Coordinates of C-alpha atoms in Angstrom, one line a residue:
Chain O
X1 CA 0.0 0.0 0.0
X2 CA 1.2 3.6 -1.0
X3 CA 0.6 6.2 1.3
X4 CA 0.3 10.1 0.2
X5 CA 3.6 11.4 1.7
X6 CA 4.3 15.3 2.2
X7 CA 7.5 16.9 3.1
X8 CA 8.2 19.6 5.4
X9 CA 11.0 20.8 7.6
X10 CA 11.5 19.6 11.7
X11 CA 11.2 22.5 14.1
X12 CA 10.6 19.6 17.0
X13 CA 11.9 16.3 16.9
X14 CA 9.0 13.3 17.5
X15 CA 7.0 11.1 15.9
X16 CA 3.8 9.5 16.4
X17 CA 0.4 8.4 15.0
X18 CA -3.0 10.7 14.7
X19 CA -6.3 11.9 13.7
X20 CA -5.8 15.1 11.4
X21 CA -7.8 18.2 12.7
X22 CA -7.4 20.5 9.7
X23 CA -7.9 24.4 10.0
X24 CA -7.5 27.1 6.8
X25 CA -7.3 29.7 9.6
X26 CA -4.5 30.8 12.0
X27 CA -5.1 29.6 15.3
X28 CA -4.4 32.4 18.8
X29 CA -3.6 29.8 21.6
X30 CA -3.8 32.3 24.2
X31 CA -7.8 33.7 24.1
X32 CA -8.8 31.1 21.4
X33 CA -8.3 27.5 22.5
X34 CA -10.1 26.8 26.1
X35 CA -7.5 26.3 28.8
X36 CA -9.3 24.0 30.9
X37 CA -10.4 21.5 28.2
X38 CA -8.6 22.2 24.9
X39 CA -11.6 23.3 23.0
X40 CA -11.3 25.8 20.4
X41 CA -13.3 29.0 21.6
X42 CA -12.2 32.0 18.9
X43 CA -15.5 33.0 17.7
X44 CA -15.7 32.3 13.7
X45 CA -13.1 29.8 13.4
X46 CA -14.1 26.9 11.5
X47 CA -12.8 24.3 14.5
X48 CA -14.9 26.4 16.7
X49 CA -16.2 23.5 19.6
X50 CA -13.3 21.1 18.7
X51 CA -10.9 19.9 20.8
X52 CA -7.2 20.0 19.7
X53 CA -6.8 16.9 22.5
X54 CA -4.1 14.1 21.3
X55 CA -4.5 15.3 17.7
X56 CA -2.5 16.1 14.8
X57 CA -3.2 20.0 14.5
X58 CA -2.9 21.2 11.1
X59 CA -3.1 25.2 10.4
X60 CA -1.6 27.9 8.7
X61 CA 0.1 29.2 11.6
X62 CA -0.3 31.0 15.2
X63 CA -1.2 34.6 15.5
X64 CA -1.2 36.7 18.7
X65 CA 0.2 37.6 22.3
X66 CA 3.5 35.6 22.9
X67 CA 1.6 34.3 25.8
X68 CA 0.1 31.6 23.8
X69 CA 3.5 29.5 23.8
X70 CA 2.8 29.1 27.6
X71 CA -0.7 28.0 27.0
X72 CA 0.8 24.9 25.0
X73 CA 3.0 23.9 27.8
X74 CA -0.1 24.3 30.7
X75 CA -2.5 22.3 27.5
X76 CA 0.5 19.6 27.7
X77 CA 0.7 19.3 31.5
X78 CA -3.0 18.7 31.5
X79 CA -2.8 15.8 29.0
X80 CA -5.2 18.5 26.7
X81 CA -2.5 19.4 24.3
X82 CA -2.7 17.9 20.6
X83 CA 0.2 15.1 19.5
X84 CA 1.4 16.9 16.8
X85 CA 1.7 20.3 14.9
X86 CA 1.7 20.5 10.9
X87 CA 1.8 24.5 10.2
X88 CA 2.0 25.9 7.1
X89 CA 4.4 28.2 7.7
X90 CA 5.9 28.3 11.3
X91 CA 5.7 31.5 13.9
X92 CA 7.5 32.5 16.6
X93 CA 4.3 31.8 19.7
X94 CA 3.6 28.1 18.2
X95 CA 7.5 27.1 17.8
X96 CA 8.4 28.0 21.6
X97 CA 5.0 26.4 22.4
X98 CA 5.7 23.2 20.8
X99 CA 9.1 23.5 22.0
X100 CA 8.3 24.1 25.9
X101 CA 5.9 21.5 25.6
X102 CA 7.7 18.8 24.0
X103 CA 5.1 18.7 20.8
X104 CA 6.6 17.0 17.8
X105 CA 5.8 19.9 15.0
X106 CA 6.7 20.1 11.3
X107 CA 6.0 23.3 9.1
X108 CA 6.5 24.1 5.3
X109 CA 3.5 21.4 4.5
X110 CA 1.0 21.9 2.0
X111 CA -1.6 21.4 4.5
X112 CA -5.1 21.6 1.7
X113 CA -4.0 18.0 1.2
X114 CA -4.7 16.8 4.9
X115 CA -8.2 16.2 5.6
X116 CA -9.8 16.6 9.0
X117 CA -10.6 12.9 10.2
X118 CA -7.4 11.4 8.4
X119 CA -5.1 8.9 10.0
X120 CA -1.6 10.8 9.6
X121 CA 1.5 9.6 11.1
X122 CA 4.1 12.8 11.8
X123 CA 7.9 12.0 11.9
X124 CA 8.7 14.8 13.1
X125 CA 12.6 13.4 12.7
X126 CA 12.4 13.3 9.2
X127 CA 9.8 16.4 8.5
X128 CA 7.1 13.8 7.0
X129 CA 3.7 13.4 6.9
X130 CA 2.4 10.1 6.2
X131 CA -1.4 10.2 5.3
X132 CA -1.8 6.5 6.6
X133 CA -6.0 6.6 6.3
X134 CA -8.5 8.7 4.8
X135 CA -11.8 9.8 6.1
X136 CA -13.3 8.0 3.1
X137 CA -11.4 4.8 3.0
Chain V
X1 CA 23.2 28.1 12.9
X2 CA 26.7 28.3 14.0
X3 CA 27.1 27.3 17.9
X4 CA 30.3 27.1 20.1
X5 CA 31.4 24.2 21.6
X6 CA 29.7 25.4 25.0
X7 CA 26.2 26.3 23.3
X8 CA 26.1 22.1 22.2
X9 CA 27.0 21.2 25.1
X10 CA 23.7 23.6 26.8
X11 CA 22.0 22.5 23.7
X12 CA 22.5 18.6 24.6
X13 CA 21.4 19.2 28.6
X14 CA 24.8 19.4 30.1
X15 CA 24.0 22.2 31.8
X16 CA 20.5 21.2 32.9
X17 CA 16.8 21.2 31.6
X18 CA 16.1 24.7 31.8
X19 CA 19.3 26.1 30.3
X20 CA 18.4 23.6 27.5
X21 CA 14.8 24.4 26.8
X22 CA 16.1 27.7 26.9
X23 CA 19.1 27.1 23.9
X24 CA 16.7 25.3 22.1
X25 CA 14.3 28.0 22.1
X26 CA 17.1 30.4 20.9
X27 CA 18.4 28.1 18.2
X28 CA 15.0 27.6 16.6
X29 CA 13.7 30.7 16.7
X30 CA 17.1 31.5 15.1
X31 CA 16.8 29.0 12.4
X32 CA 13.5 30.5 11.6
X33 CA 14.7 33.8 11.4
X34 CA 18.1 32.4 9.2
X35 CA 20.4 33.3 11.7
X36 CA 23.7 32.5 11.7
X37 CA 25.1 32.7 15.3
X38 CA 23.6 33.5 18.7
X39 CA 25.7 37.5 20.1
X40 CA 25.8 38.2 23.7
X41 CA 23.4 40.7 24.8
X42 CA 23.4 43.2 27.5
X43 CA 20.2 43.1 29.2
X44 CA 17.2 41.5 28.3
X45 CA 13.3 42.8 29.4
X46 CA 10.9 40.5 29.8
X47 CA 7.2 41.2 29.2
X48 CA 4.2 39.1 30.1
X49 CA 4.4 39.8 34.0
X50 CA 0.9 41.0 35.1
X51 CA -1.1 37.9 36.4
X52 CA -4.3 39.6 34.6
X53 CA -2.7 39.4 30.9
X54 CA -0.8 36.1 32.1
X55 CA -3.4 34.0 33.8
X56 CA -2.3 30.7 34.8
X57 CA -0.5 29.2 32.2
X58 CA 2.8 30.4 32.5
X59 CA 3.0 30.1 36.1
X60 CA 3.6 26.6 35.5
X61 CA 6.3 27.1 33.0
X62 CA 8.2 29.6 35.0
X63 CA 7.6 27.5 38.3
X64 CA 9.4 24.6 36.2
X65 CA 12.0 26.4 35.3
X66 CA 13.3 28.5 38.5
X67 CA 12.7 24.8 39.9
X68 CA 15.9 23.6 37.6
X69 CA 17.8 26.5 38.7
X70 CA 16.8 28.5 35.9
X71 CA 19.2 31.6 36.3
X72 CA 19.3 35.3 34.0
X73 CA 23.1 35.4 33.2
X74 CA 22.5 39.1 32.0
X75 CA 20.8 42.2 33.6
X76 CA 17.0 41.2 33.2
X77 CA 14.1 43.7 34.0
X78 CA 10.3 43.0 34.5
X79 CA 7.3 44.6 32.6
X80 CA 4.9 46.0 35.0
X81 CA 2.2 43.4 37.6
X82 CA -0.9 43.5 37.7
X83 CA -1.2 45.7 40.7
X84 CA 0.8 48.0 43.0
X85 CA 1.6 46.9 46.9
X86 CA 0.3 50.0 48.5
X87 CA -3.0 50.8 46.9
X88 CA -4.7 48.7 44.2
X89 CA -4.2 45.5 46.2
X90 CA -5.8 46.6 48.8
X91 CA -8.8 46.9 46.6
X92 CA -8.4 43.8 44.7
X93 CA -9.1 40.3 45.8
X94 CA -6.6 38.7 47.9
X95 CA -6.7 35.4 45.7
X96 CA -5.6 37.2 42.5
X97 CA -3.1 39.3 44.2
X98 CA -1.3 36.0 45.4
X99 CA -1.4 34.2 42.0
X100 CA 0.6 37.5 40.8
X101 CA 3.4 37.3 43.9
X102 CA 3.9 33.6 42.8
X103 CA 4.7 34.7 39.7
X104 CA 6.5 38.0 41.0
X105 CA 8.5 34.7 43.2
X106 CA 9.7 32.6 40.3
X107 CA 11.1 35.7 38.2
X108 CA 12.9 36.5 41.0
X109 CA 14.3 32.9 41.8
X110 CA 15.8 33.3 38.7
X111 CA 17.8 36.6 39.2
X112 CA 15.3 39.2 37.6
X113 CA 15.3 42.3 38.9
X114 CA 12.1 43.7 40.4
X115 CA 11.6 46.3 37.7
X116 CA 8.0 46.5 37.0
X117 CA 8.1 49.0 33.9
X118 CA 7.9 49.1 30.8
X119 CA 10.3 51.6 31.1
X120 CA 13.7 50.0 31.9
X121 CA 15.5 52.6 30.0
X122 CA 14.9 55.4 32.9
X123 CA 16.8 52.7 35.2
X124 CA 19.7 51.8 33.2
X125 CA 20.1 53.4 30.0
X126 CA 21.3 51.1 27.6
X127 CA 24.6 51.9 25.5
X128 CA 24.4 52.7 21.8
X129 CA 24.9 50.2 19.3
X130 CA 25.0 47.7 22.6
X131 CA 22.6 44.0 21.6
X132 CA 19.6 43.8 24.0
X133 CA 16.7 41.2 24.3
X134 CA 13.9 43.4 25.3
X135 CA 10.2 42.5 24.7
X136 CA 7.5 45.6 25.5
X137 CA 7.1 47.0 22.1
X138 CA 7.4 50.4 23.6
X139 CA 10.5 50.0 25.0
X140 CA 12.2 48.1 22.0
X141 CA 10.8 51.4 19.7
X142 CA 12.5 53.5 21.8
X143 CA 16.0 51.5 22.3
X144 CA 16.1 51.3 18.5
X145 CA 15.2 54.9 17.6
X146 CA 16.2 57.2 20.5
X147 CA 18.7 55.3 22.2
X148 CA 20.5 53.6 19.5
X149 CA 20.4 50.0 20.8
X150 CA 19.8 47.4 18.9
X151 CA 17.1 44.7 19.7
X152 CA 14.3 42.8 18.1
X153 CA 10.3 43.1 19.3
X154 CA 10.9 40.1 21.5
X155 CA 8.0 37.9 23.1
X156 CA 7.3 37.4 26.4
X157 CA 9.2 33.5 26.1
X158 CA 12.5 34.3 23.9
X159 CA 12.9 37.3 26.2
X160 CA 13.2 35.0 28.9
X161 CA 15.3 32.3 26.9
X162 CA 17.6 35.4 26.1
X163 CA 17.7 36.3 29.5
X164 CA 18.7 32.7 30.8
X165 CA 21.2 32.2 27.8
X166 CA 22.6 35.8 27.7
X167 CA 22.4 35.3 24.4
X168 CA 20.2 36.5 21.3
X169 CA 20.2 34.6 17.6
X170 CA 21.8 37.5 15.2
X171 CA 19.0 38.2 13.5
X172 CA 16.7 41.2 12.0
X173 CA 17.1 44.3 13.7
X174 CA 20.4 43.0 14.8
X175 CA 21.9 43.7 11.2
X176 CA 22.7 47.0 10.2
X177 CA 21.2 46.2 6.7
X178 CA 18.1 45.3 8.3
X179 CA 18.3 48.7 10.0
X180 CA 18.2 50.9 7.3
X181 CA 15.3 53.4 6.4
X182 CA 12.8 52.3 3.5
X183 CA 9.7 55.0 3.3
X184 CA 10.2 58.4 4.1
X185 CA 6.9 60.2 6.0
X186 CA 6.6 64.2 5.8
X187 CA 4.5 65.5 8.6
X188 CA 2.9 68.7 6.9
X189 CA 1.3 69.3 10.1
X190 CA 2.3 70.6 13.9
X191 CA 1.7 68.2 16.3
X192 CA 0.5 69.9 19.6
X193 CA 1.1 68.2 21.9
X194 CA 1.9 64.4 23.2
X195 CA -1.7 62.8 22.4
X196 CA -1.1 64.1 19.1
X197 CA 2.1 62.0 18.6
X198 CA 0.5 59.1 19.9
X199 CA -2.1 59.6 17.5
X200 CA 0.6 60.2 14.3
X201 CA 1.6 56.6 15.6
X202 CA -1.3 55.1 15.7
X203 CA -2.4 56.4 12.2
X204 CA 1.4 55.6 11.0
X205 CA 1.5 51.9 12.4
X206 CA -1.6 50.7 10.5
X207 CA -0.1 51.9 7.1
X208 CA 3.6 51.2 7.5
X209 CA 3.1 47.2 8.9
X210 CA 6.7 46.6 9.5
X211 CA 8.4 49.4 7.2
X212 CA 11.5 51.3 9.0
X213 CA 10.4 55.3 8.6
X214 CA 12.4 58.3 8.4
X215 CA 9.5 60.7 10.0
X216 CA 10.2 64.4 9.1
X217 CA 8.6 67.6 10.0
X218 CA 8.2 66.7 13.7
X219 CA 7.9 70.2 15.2
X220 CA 9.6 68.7 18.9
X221 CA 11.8 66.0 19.3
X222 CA 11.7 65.9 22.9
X223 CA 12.1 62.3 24.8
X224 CA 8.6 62.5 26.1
X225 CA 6.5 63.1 22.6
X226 CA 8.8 60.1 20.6
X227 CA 8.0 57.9 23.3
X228 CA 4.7 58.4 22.9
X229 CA 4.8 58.2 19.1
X230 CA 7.0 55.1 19.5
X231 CA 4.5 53.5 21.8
X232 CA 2.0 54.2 19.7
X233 CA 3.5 53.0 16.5
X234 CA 3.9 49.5 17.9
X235 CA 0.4 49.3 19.5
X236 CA -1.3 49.3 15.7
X237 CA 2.3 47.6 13.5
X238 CA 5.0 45.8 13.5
X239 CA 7.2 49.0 13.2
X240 CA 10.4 48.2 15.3
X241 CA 12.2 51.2 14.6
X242 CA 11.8 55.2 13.5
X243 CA 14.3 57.8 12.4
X244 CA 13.5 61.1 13.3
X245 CA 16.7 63.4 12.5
X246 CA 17.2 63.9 8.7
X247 CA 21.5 63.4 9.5
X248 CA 23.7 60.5 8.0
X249 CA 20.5 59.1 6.2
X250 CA 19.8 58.7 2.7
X251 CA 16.4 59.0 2.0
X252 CA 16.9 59.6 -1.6
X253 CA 14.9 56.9 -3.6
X254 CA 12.9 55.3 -1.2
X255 CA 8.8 55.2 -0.6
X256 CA 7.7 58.9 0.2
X257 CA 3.8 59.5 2.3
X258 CA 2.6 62.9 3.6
X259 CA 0.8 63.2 6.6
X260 CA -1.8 66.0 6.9
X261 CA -3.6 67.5 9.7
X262 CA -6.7 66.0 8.5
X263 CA -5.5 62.1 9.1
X264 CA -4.7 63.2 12.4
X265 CA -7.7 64.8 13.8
X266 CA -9.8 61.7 12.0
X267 CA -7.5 59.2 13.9
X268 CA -8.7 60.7 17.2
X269 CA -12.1 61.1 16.0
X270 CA -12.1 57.0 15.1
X271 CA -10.4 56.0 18.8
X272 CA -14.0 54.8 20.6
X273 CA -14.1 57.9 22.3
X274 CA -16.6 58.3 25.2
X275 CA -18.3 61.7 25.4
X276 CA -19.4 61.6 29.1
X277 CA -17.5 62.2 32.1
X278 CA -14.4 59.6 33.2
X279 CA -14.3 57.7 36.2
X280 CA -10.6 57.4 35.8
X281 CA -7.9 59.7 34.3
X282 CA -4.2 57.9 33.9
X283 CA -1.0 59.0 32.8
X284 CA 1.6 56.9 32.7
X285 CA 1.4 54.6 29.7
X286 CA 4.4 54.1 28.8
X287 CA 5.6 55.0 32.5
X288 CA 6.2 58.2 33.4
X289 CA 9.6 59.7 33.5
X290 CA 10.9 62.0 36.6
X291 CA 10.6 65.4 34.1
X292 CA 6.7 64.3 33.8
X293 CA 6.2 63.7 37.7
X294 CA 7.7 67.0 38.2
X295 CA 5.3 68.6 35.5
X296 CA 2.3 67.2 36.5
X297 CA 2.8 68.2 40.2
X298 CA 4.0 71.7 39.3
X299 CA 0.6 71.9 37.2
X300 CA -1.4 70.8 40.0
X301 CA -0.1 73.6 42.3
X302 CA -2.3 74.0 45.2
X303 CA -5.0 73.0 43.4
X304 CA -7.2 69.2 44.8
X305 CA -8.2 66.5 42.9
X306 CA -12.4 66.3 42.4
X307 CA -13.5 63.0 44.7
X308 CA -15.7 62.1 42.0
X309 CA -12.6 61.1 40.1
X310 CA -9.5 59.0 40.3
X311 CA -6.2 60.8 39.2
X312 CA -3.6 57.8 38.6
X313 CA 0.1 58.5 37.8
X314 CA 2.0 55.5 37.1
X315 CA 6.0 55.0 37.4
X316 CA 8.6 52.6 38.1
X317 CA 9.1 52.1 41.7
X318 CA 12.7 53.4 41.1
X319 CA 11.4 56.6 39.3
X320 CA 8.8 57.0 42.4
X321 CA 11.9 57.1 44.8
X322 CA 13.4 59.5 43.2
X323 CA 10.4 62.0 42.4
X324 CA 9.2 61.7 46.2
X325 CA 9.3 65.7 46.6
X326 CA 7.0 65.7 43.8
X327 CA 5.1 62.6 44.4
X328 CA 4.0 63.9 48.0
X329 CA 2.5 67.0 46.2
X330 CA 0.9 65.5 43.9
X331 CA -0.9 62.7 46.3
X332 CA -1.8 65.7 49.0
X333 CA -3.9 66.4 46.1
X334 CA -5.6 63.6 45.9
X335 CA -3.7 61.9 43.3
X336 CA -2.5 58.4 43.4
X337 CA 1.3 57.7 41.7
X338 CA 1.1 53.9 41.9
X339 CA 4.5 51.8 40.9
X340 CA 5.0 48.5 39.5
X341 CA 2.0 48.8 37.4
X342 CA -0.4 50.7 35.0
X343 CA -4.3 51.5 34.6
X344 CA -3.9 48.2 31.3
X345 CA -2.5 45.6 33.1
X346 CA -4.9 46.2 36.2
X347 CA -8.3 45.2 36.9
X348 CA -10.0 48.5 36.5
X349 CA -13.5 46.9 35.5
X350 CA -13.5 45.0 39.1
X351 CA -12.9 48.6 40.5
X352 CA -16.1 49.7 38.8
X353 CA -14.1 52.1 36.1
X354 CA -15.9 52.5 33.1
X355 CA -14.5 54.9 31.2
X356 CA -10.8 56.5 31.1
X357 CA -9.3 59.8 30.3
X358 CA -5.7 59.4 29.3
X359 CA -3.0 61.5 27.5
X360 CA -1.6 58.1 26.1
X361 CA -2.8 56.9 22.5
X362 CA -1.7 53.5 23.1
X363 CA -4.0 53.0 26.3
X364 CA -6.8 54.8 24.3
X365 CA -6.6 52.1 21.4
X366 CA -6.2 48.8 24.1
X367 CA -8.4 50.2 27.2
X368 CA -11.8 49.3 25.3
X369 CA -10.9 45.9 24.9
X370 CA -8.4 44.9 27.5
X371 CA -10.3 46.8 30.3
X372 CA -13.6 46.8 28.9
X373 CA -13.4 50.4 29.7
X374 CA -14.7 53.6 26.9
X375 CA -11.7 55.7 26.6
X376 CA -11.0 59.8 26.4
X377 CA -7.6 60.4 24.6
X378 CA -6.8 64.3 25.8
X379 CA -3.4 65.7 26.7
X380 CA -2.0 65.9 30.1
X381 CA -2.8 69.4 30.4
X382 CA -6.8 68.8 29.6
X383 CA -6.3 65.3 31.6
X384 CA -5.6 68.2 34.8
X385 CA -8.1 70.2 34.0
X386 CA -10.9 67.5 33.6
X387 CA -9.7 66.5 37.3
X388 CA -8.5 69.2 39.2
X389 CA -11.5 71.0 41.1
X390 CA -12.5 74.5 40.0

């Protein structure tokens, strides 16, 4: 079986296996993702009411207060925090984020061709994505 | 990115968990930002104190790290807390005011200095052309353009990382070529006074994004006005840096936008201005300096504050100490100069202010939404007079 592979660069060593929750829009971790149960709260976002919670978080990139990056580490210290990051591009408040928390994170994908609901495995040691199951299939 | 022998070895843990989550910090960032080698820096300023903008989160993450001896190898100031010992917390609820001394207690673990301004500059000037770490957008405007020092817009975490690692990733504004001017603005207009320059800022930052200006025409080039205008030009862009004397640069070239008296008075006109009477008027955003302590009291005179209103001048603690002559005058008024903090990064809703008079541009434009608070932009003098009774 052949798997869709994408390449992007490592900004935090890691790998694991995940469900795909897949974003067109930048995502503000400090004021738009629900401390206390890792819910996405930013009014107008098209996760609004999902929960970034041991999944592969795939969006453009962060926007925001710096404070955000700390809001990764308290998600991850409350088991709330997603398994992976895929960005787009990668910012400054969601690479210290991902850093202080240990997430494994990848950027420079073409993230259109993940689908929320996939199966993706992120090796975050070699900057791949793996699209191991489709929401279809 | 190029690291010595000893950065590997912090890079790799030798040197402990925090020093390590610190390098790393500093060595992505850097590869993002395609820099080639970490500089030492002088100081670094660390925003993202005040338990109110905070909250909880990072608490955890600084508790962490003074925990593994976490320790600022360089001068490393505080941005302001969220209230100020002698009269806000007495007014505030006990539970929030100890959240903010645990944070207050980890900084200091790690060798911060109790600061609490956004002003470090008025405690320690830095040196021209010295490297600093500073986040405060205020402050980093003003190194780069009045004082000549040369630092990036940091955040709240690499300001930190900077300060553990005494170290910064050599890029952006720490490149001369990044550092040169690329539109030129001509102000065809006198400002009059310092709400005016804030407001030139605010109209400025939306347009320029993060474009380095030469800004000519500026009738007064005093400290106090480009501070405001800096502070200002941060609050609405992602301008690091201003020129403001027409010497040693070559403008010939580049981008060229006038600025009229009409974008001015419609940038005031579009702050949400309230029209009624405020329950609060604040100076002090960014903090005051000891020349505008002095001023205010001198313009108070003899003269008492209404008791319908709250008069709040905020300072550095340090600056407070030294303006205490002028400070006693101004609270036998019935003023209050609070340190360590400012009317933005206090709970003024939970003291029942609703709407603030303030000479400052930059609290004008945030107030609404980060104190849910209607805001008055006037200059100090009409600040005095709105306050002062008779």
């Amino acid at each position: 079986m052949k798997y869709i592979t994408l390449k992007g660069r490592t900004i935090v060593q890691g790998c694991c296996k995940a469900e795909a929750l897949v974003s067109t829009m930048p995502i503000s971790f400090l004021g738009g993702v629900d401390p206390t149960n890792g819910k996405i709260i930013e009014k107008n976002h098209d996760l609004h009411g999902e929960c970034v919670k041991d999944k592969a978080l795939c969006f453009s990139h962060g926007h925001g207060s710096t404070v955000g990056s700390y809001m990764l580490y308290s998600l991850a210290k409350k088991n709330l925090a997603p398994k992976a990051i895929v960005n787009q591009t990668a910012d400054p408040v969601v690479v210290v984020g991902a850093i202080i928390a240990d997430i494994p994170m990848v950027d420079q994908v073409d993230i259109k061709r993940i689908k929320t609901g996939d199966i993706v495995e992120v090796d975050a040691y070699a900057g791949i994505i793996r699209i191991l199951k489709t929401r279809e299939s | 990115m190029y690291l010595t022998q000893e950065e590997e070895r912090i890079y790799d843990g030798e040197y402990g968990w925090a020093n390590q989550i610190c390098m790393k910090i500093l060595v992505r960032l850097g590869e993002l930002f395609n820099a080639t080698r970490l500089i030492p820096i002088s100081s670094a300023h660390v925003a993202g104190v005040s338990y109110k903008t905070l909250g909880d989160a990072p608490a955890e993450f600084l508790q962490a790290l003074a925990k593994a001896d976490g320790k600022a190898k360089v001068r490393a100031t505080l941005n302001p807390q969220s209230f100020d010992p002698e009269y806000l917390s007495r007014r505030l609820p006990k539970g929030i005011c100890e959240k903010q001394l645990n944070i207050l207690k980890q900084f200091e673990k790690m060798g911060f200095t109790r600061s609490l301004t956004c002003t470090p500059y008025y405690l320690e000037k830095p040196k021209r052309d010295s490297h600093l770490a500073w986040a405060e957008s205020s402050a980093v405007v003003y190194a780069n353009s009045v004082l000549g020092a040369w630092t990036n817009r940091e955040g709240g975490p690499s300001a930190l990382a900077a300060a553990i690692i005494g170290k910064t990733p050599d890029y952006g504004m720490h490149r001369a070529e990044n550092r040169q001017p690329n539109i030129l603005v001509d102000v065809k207009t006198s400002l009059r006074n310092e709400s005016e320059f804030g407001a030139l800022g605010i109209y400025l930052g939306k347009i320029l994004e993060d474009k380095i200006p030469v800004i000519q025409g500026l009738n007064d080039v005093s400290e106090v006005k480009l501070k405001q205008l800096g502070a200002a030009l941060a609050t609405t862009g992602m301008v690091n840096m201003f020129y403001y004397k027409n010497t040693n640069i070559k403008a010939n070239g580049i981008e060229k936008i006038n600025v009229e008296a009409e974008d001015i008075k419609r940038t005031i006109e579009n702050l949400p201005t309230a029209s009624t009477e405020p329950d609060l008027v604040f100076v002090g955003c960014p903090h005051c300096s000891l020349n505008e302590i002095k001023q205010i009291a001198n313009l108070i005179g003899n003269k008492k504050i209404r008791d319908d209103v709250e008069f709040w001048v905020c300072t550095s603690r340090y600056i407070k100490k030294k303006a205490r002559k002028h400070v006693e005058k101004i609270e036998e008024s019935g003023g209050h100069v609070l340190a360590d903090t400012c009317a933005v990064v206090t709970w003024t809703d939970k003291l029942g202010i609703k709407i603030i008079m303030t000479n400052s541009a930059k609290t004008a434009y945030y107030a609404p939404t980060l104190n849910k608070a209607k805001t008055i932009l006037a200059p100090l003098k009409k600040c005095l007079k709105t306050v002062l009774k008779g």
